[in-house]
């Protein structure tokens, strides 16, 4: 038992770090918010190294198989730790300038990292649910952190109400499912569902899938459950918007992948079309509505809804075409995680650009006019990020999209892939409009923009990340391939 | 050597990015030097290709993403060898002509080098993933190249802003690449070979993986997708607007070389991998191509803007390329490839000349420009050469290429052959009118002080003129290289 608990040490350490940050905040009062960030970021970096060394190649299942320590969870642990470090570094200046109570801010981020790590590791419905709630609660507070801003208050309130509603739906779906199969562990569910194969379609089961999909659809902002996303993206402090767009989405997909790739796979025929249609409307609506946006953060919200559509297409592709499969499609699983990773780096770069450029009241796209002359580096990084999101070559987005789309085409979803490709064109248009403002229009305020050393460093690292994945993706794909073997292939 | 030719402009772009922006002279010298090395490499590659041996040569292969059947695999045949040579020449000429480009020249050349990387890559890769990669790469820099450094057309009732031209070009070309993407994925899945390797897919074709109905469904997707960039009617409308709005060097490269990046994969991918589809759709394609020729020529006749005349003439001449390809006849396909080369050089020369005139006169309206030859003798003479090439005067490269295309067409679709020749006659109308009015009329006071092209501009354009004449007089070195590969291609398609 003692050996088992040690397998959880990364989670314990991050939680401990959160308390350390809170404690130091008590001592330091409000004078040095930068120190808290330094503690949190170096702490996470240390934990990352420890995790990589200690958990390398370790496998195990804790608490009667409700909590998995496998390659898949290992990959996502590293993913969330790295994202956490970047988010904290992105927040440093923003927090100093615009926010009070830095201690709680950083510790909430740390707690949410614990939640996400648990989410990727849970292999049982209730564990997953509790992890998801822990994550959501952290995010509710963080989203409304700018206490004096009405927009932020509205964002937070909306988020809490709709989030609670989504959780209720999810819980209802879980209880229906339990009513049918009588178990909650993913592998047991899979086994039970295999027994049901060949029998007539069970309405309760369909209802369970619909409710679970709706609940999780809320969390990842899939259409038609996306209404909260633009308001909250706009109202939340920008680093938190980035965090929502990247980390919380990745966590939800980590769960979706386990859920649909393992637990629900035997009855894939009953949900594949549903998920495919959800993907189709999500990507189309997200991209179409993005065209009309004037606020950069709202635009990114809709564009990320479009990205969710692509990822859901991957989920639909987990099921092999036309048969009731024993294991999920490995290329599709790689495609989802790979695209998540590429999307994360890219989106973080774009958001870092937004944070570095705009004070909270200046997020309109026209205010980016002439940015290329005021700060060539900032404009270049945002442009690279947008091109990568659109899926242009050299950049991460091209390869990750190509991989994901190829995998989906392989599983017989060529019609959906064609729609996704059409959506890429639409998204390219509205990204180009932003590029036009930055490069072609004359600046209203010609004075050069000075970036701090930290900002430049973060931008440079993310830029290198985008190019590295875009130009030589093999190492990352191999890592992901090894990680997803745990659930597919 | 092939890898080097892709790496050179790519690496140069990043070296350039590190140079200080104020040192504009250093930047120009650097770019011209890179272009010169590029030209030397292109010539070396062309000469290194052994036409007697045939097949794909100068192979290189690097591991890239094995799990998806993607390796960075390079290799050329005679057709690509000729187009690589074209790219080297046009890029070098374009770099020299852009010598005086002033504002933000560093960013301009950075993007131009990326464009050139994309072109080399498309012509040299033997993996369809990378073909698509480089193909898209040739689109990415275009928006900024036109939007920032381009020029708008304003004729009172007819206004086309550069932003409009840029956006239209990029969206059309991206839309085309989407069709290509879908078709490539379909090929990948259908082959069952789990590879994007061209030769692997050719093997799958021989093993019967692509059924007749599959080929008939996906051939048009590929042809229209690539055809957008090749200026295929009715998807050509981005070309006049985009090429007119673009700065000179970009128009030269884009109309001269990039349109071949569209035509080349029709041959390399669509016809090679889907021969039954090609045979099924050839009558439709050649019909559209004939419309290309005639429509482009008629549209060119009715333009007032000198650059629009050239741009529409370019659309018209790309029609010959597509016609030649669609004949599926050895003569016709040979002519198509030679026309790609000839058209590339000729159009680059045209756009360079228009750039020279526009830079001095600041107008491109042919109702206003008159008698320029008296002050700009060399410019006028070069324009005459380009014009005569365009209408197919014997002794210049256009004649040989178009003659082969006509011959191929007469052997397969005689009626369309007549229409194609009618196109050449229409070309004569707009070219001779243009020459008479703009260059050889009386010289009004307004243009009495225009200086002629500068020495280096003359040198760059003279290089293009020499190429045109050389190919026109002695096309054999090009044709023997092209012919071997065309025979292999057509034999692989099962047509004689």
Tab-separated table of C-alpha atoms in Angstrom, chain A residues 36-326:
chain	number	residue	atom	x	y	z
A	36	UNK	CA	5.030	33.760	-5.654
A	37	UNK	CA	5.109	33.149	-9.376
A	38	UNK	CA	8.771	32.239	-9.137
A	39	UNK	CA	8.092	29.763	-6.353
A	40	UNK	CA	5.155	28.247	-8.204
A	41	UNK	CA	6.968	27.980	-11.539
A	42	UNK	CA	10.249	26.604	-10.200
A	43	UNK	CA	8.299	24.276	-7.944
A	44	UNK	CA	6.367	22.930	-10.909
A	45	UNK	CA	9.557	22.587	-12.924
A	46	UNK	CA	11.084	20.578	-10.094
A	47	UNK	CA	8.003	18.382	-9.862
A	48	UNK	CA	8.087	17.910	-13.627
A	49	UNK	CA	11.647	16.628	-13.508
A	50	UNK	CA	10.835	14.440	-10.520
A	51	UNK	CA	7.765	13.017	-12.272
A	52	UNK	CA	9.652	12.263	-15.454
A	53	UNK	CA	12.388	10.479	-13.554
A	54	UNK	CA	10.338	8.751	-10.910
A	55	UNK	CA	7.315	7.617	-12.890
A	56	UNK	CA	9.209	6.662	-16.055
A	57	UNK	CA	7.999	3.243	-17.099
A	58	UNK	CA	6.010	2.706	-13.884
A	59	UNK	CA	2.599	1.162	-14.252
A	60	UNK	CA	-0.022	0.551	-11.661
A	61	UNK	CA	-3.600	0.886	-10.650
A	62	UNK	CA	-4.617	2.410	-7.343
A	63	UNK	CA	-7.695	2.024	-5.183
A	64	UNK	CA	-9.114	-1.077	-6.849
A	65	UNK	CA	-8.472	0.179	-10.345
A	66	UNK	CA	-10.228	3.496	-10.011
A	67	UNK	CA	-7.050	5.471	-10.543
A	68	UNK	CA	-4.581	4.507	-13.251
A	69	UNK	CA	-0.872	5.166	-13.261
A	70	UNK	CA	-0.135	4.338	-16.863
A	71	UNK	CA	1.734	5.808	-19.822
A	72	UNK	CA	-1.337	7.778	-20.810
A	73	UNK	CA	-1.713	9.478	-17.453
A	74	UNK	CA	2.053	9.967	-17.359
A	75	UNK	CA	2.006	11.836	-20.658
A	76	UNK	CA	-0.797	14.094	-19.552
A	77	UNK	CA	0.859	14.754	-16.184
A	78	UNK	CA	3.867	16.098	-18.021
A	79	UNK	CA	1.606	17.990	-20.405
A	80	UNK	CA	-0.297	19.730	-17.606
A	81	UNK	CA	2.826	20.510	-15.598
A	82	UNK	CA	4.464	22.165	-18.617
A	83	UNK	CA	1.282	24.058	-19.471
A	84	UNK	CA	1.037	25.143	-15.850
A	85	UNK	CA	4.574	26.528	-15.871
A	86	UNK	CA	3.929	28.458	-19.068
A	87	UNK	CA	0.626	29.835	-17.793
A	88	UNK	CA	2.244	31.023	-14.586
A	89	UNK	CA	5.027	32.739	-16.499
A	90	UNK	CA	2.453	34.314	-18.788
A	91	UNK	CA	0.535	35.607	-15.773
A	92	UNK	CA	3.398	37.293	-13.924
A	93	UNK	CA	3.069	40.754	-15.444
A	94	UNK	CA	-0.664	40.592	-15.827
A	95	UNK	CA	-1.144	39.727	-12.166
A	96	UNK	CA	1.236	42.449	-11.023
A	97	UNK	CA	-0.501	45.088	-13.104
A	98	UNK	CA	-4.144	44.169	-12.982
A	99	UNK	CA	-4.901	41.784	-10.134
A	100	UNK	CA	-4.723	41.734	-6.378
A	101	UNK	CA	-4.439	38.627	-4.188
A	102	UNK	CA	-1.688	36.943	-6.199
A	103	UNK	CA	-1.259	34.139	-3.652
A	104	UNK	CA	-4.717	32.727	-4.151
A	105	UNK	CA	-4.407	33.171	-7.902
A	106	UNK	CA	-1.316	31.009	-8.199
A	107	UNK	CA	-2.440	28.447	-5.677
A	108	UNK	CA	-5.759	28.028	-7.476
A	109	UNK	CA	-3.861	27.341	-10.681
A	110	UNK	CA	-1.823	24.748	-8.831
A	111	UNK	CA	-4.907	23.094	-7.380
A	112	UNK	CA	-6.475	22.942	-10.797
A	113	UNK	CA	-3.349	21.224	-12.105
A	114	UNK	CA	-3.850	18.538	-9.468
A	115	UNK	CA	-7.424	18.179	-10.658
A	116	UNK	CA	-6.389	17.815	-14.278
A	117	UNK	CA	-3.735	15.250	-13.444
A	118	UNK	CA	-6.357	13.271	-11.582
A	119	UNK	CA	-8.786	13.609	-14.457
A	120	UNK	CA	-6.359	12.110	-16.942
A	121	UNK	CA	-5.637	9.276	-14.546
A	122	UNK	CA	-9.155	8.406	-13.458
A	123	UNK	CA	-10.420	5.154	-14.835
A	124	UNK	CA	-13.761	5.183	-13.083
A	125	UNK	CA	-16.793	7.416	-13.483
A	126	UNK	CA	-17.061	8.921	-10.009
A	127	UNK	CA	-13.352	9.617	-9.675
A	128	UNK	CA	-13.537	11.349	-13.008
A	129	UNK	CA	-16.569	13.308	-11.907
A	130	UNK	CA	-14.950	14.486	-8.700
A	131	UNK	CA	-11.761	15.488	-10.519
A	132	UNK	CA	-13.807	17.388	-13.035
A	133	UNK	CA	-15.664	19.230	-10.272
A	134	UNK	CA	-12.433	20.140	-8.504
A	135	UNK	CA	-11.135	21.528	-11.782
A	136	UNK	CA	-14.345	23.423	-12.451
A	137	UNK	CA	-14.430	25.011	-8.999
A	138	UNK	CA	-10.905	26.323	-9.398
A	139	UNK	CA	-11.784	27.707	-12.810
A	140	UNK	CA	-15.023	29.346	-11.588
A	141	UNK	CA	-13.043	31.429	-9.139
A	142	UNK	CA	-10.209	32.170	-11.547
A	143	UNK	CA	-12.584	33.263	-14.316
A	144	UNK	CA	-14.083	35.982	-12.130
A	145	UNK	CA	-10.822	37.029	-10.571
A	146	UNK	CA	-10.835	40.638	-11.748
A	147	UNK	CA	-13.119	41.571	-8.850
A	148	UNK	CA	-13.810	45.146	-9.933
A	149	UNK	CA	-14.793	44.366	-13.497
A	150	UNK	CA	-18.440	43.831	-14.382
A	151	UNK	CA	-17.547	41.695	-17.346
A	152	UNK	CA	-15.471	39.434	-15.188
A	153	UNK	CA	-18.273	39.150	-12.620
A	154	UNK	CA	-20.748	38.311	-15.335
A	155	UNK	CA	-18.363	35.785	-16.789
A	156	UNK	CA	-17.872	34.091	-13.447
A	157	UNK	CA	-21.572	33.960	-12.619
A	158	UNK	CA	-22.501	32.567	-15.992
A	159	UNK	CA	-19.755	30.043	-15.759
A	160	UNK	CA	-20.852	28.817	-12.337
A	161	UNK	CA	-24.532	28.537	-13.262
A	162	UNK	CA	-24.018	26.836	-16.600
A	163	UNK	CA	-21.189	24.715	-15.236
A	164	UNK	CA	-23.378	23.479	-12.414
A	165	UNK	CA	-26.103	22.685	-14.904
A	166	UNK	CA	-23.641	20.733	-17.030
A	167	UNK	CA	-22.391	18.823	-14.012
A	168	UNK	CA	-25.967	17.878	-13.182
A	169	UNK	CA	-26.502	16.583	-16.703
A	170	UNK	CA	-23.294	14.605	-16.519
A	171	UNK	CA	-24.230	13.116	-13.170
A	172	UNK	CA	-27.638	12.183	-14.471
A	173	UNK	CA	-26.056	10.467	-17.447
A	174	UNK	CA	-23.687	8.605	-15.157
A	175	UNK	CA	-26.539	7.394	-12.973
A	176	UNK	CA	-28.502	6.187	-16.002
A	177	UNK	CA	-25.471	4.336	-17.236
A	178	UNK	CA	-24.972	2.786	-13.818
A	179	UNK	CA	-28.575	1.697	-13.912
A	180	UNK	CA	-27.912	-0.262	-17.089
A	181	UNK	CA	-24.505	-1.772	-16.455
A	182	UNK	CA	-24.254	-1.720	-12.655
A	183	UNK	CA	-20.539	-0.861	-12.566
A	184	UNK	CA	-18.499	2.337	-12.743
A	185	UNK	CA	-14.972	1.268	-13.688
A	186	UNK	CA	-14.270	1.908	-17.370
A	187	UNK	CA	-13.024	-1.609	-18.046
A	188	UNK	CA	-16.000	-3.154	-16.313
A	189	UNK	CA	-18.358	-0.930	-18.264
A	190	UNK	CA	-16.657	-2.063	-21.446
A	191	UNK	CA	-17.061	-5.706	-20.451
A	192	UNK	CA	-20.712	-5.231	-19.541
A	193	UNK	CA	-21.445	-3.409	-22.790
A	194	UNK	CA	-19.842	-6.212	-24.747
A	195	UNK	CA	-22.404	-8.565	-23.242
A	196	UNK	CA	-25.138	-6.250	-24.499
A	197	UNK	CA	-23.914	-6.465	-28.064
A	198	UNK	CA	-26.435	-7.873	-30.436
A	199	UNK	CA	-29.382	-7.184	-28.163
A	200	UNK	CA	-31.822	-4.493	-29.175
A	201	UNK	CA	-30.899	-0.898	-28.547
A	202	UNK	CA	-31.472	0.101	-24.962
A	203	UNK	CA	-33.166	3.537	-24.671
A	204	UNK	CA	-31.705	4.153	-21.226
A	205	UNK	CA	-28.249	3.597	-22.631
A	206	UNK	CA	-28.837	6.058	-25.442
A	207	UNK	CA	-30.155	8.603	-22.943
A	208	UNK	CA	-27.067	8.032	-20.808
A	209	UNK	CA	-24.769	8.709	-23.739
A	210	UNK	CA	-26.703	11.822	-24.658
A	211	UNK	CA	-26.527	13.235	-21.127
A	212	UNK	CA	-22.874	12.380	-20.635
A	213	UNK	CA	-22.033	13.874	-23.992
A	214	UNK	CA	-24.057	16.974	-23.171
A	215	UNK	CA	-22.361	17.374	-19.790
A	216	UNK	CA	-18.881	16.987	-21.179
A	217	UNK	CA	-19.919	18.992	-24.235
A	218	UNK	CA	-20.503	21.916	-21.890
A	219	UNK	CA	-17.056	21.530	-20.406
A	220	UNK	CA	-15.294	21.546	-23.769
A	221	UNK	CA	-17.688	24.127	-25.258
A	222	UNK	CA	-19.081	21.975	-28.061
A	223	UNK	CA	-22.014	23.419	-29.996
A	224	UNK	CA	-24.895	23.596	-28.927
A	225	UNK	CA	-23.488	23.762	-25.391
A	226	UNK	CA	-20.994	26.518	-26.162
A	227	UNK	CA	-22.924	29.659	-25.216
A	228	UNK	CA	-20.880	30.366	-22.127
A	229	UNK	CA	-17.498	30.274	-23.804
A	230	UNK	CA	-17.311	33.627	-25.648
A	231	UNK	CA	-18.540	35.647	-22.653
A	232	UNK	CA	-16.195	33.920	-20.286
A	233	UNK	CA	-13.235	34.109	-22.647
A	234	UNK	CA	-13.866	37.824	-22.953
A	235	UNK	CA	-14.501	38.538	-19.288
A	236	UNK	CA	-11.879	36.382	-17.602
A	237	UNK	CA	-8.344	37.680	-17.001
A	238	UNK	CA	-6.464	36.896	-20.239
A	239	UNK	CA	-4.015	34.336	-18.763
A	240	UNK	CA	-7.012	32.467	-17.393
A	241	UNK	CA	-8.678	32.616	-20.801
A	242	UNK	CA	-5.580	30.967	-22.200
A	243	UNK	CA	-5.704	28.429	-19.400
A	244	UNK	CA	-9.344	27.647	-20.123
A	245	UNK	CA	-8.694	27.364	-23.836
A	246	UNK	CA	-5.714	25.081	-23.505
A	247	UNK	CA	-5.432	23.163	-20.273
A	248	UNK	CA	-9.002	22.613	-19.183
A	249	UNK	CA	-9.934	21.593	-22.706
A	250	UNK	CA	-7.045	19.134	-22.870
A	251	UNK	CA	-8.089	17.667	-19.535
A	252	UNK	CA	-11.660	17.177	-20.662
A	253	UNK	CA	-10.445	15.496	-23.832
A	254	UNK	CA	-8.109	13.287	-21.851
A	255	UNK	CA	-11.206	12.019	-20.090
A	256	UNK	CA	-13.313	11.815	-23.265
A	257	UNK	CA	-10.645	9.717	-24.890
A	258	UNK	CA	-10.635	7.195	-22.042
A	259	UNK	CA	-14.397	7.212	-21.835
A	260	UNK	CA	-15.109	6.683	-25.517
A	261	UNK	CA	-11.932	4.823	-26.385
A	262	UNK	CA	-12.291	2.279	-23.574
A	263	UNK	CA	-15.587	2.265	-21.696
A	264	UNK	CA	-18.099	2.967	-24.461
A	265	UNK	CA	-16.216	1.402	-27.336
A	266	UNK	CA	-18.157	-1.883	-27.590
A	267	UNK	CA	-21.325	-0.031	-28.501
A	268	UNK	CA	-19.582	2.457	-30.772
A	269	UNK	CA	-22.272	2.010	-33.397
A	270	UNK	CA	-24.732	3.718	-31.079
A	271	UNK	CA	-22.778	6.907	-30.466
A	272	UNK	CA	-20.421	7.314	-33.407
A	273	UNK	CA	-22.873	9.148	-35.636
A	274	UNK	CA	-24.030	11.302	-32.736
A	275	UNK	CA	-20.471	12.400	-31.972
A	276	UNK	CA	-19.730	12.917	-35.656
A	277	UNK	CA	-22.738	15.203	-36.045
A	278	UNK	CA	-21.810	17.073	-32.893
A	279	UNK	CA	-18.332	17.542	-34.367
A	280	UNK	CA	-19.779	18.742	-37.653
A	281	UNK	CA	-21.988	21.455	-36.163
A	282	UNK	CA	-19.357	22.444	-33.611
A	283	UNK	CA	-16.633	23.120	-36.155
A	284	UNK	CA	-18.948	24.791	-38.651
A	285	UNK	CA	-20.763	27.068	-36.248
A	286	UNK	CA	-17.628	27.987	-34.333
A	287	UNK	CA	-15.792	29.041	-37.455
A	288	UNK	CA	-18.705	30.824	-39.092
A	289	UNK	CA	-19.530	32.908	-36.044
A	290	UNK	CA	-15.864	33.743	-35.526
A	291	UNK	CA	-15.878	35.708	-38.797
A	292	UNK	CA	-18.047	38.444	-37.332
A	293	UNK	CA	-16.134	39.004	-34.099
A	294	UNK	CA	-14.435	42.293	-33.339
A	295	UNK	CA	-13.013	41.393	-29.960
A	296	UNK	CA	-9.854	39.327	-30.246
A	297	UNK	CA	-10.611	37.170	-27.220
A	298	UNK	CA	-14.136	36.439	-28.421
A	299	UNK	CA	-12.753	35.532	-31.805
A	300	UNK	CA	-10.331	33.140	-30.185
A	301	UNK	CA	-13.207	31.667	-28.200
A	302	UNK	CA	-15.100	30.839	-31.370
A	303	UNK	CA	-11.993	29.641	-33.117
A	304	UNK	CA	-11.317	27.291	-30.242
A	305	UNK	CA	-14.883	26.023	-30.538
A	306	UNK	CA	-13.966	25.199	-34.120
A	307	UNK	CA	-10.897	23.332	-32.890
A	308	UNK	CA	-13.079	21.349	-30.482
A	309	UNK	CA	-15.047	20.258	-33.528
A	310	UNK	CA	-11.912	18.774	-35.086
A	311	UNK	CA	-11.068	16.990	-31.845
A	312	UNK	CA	-14.582	15.568	-31.542
A	313	UNK	CA	-14.170	14.259	-35.055
A	314	UNK	CA	-11.188	12.367	-33.693
A	315	UNK	CA	-13.371	10.941	-30.915
A	316	UNK	CA	-15.877	9.753	-33.511
A	317	UNK	CA	-13.001	8.174	-35.423
A	318	UNK	CA	-11.982	6.122	-32.377
A	319	UNK	CA	-14.515	3.549	-33.467
A	320	UNK	CA	-13.509	1.469	-36.427
A	321	UNK	CA	-15.951	1.760	-39.249
A	322	UNK	CA	-18.769	-0.716	-39.490
A	323	UNK	CA	-17.797	-3.158	-36.775
A	324	UNK	CA	-18.067	-3.425	-33.041
A	325	UNK	CA	-14.387	-3.110	-32.276
A	326	UNK	CA	-12.354	-4.600	-29.479
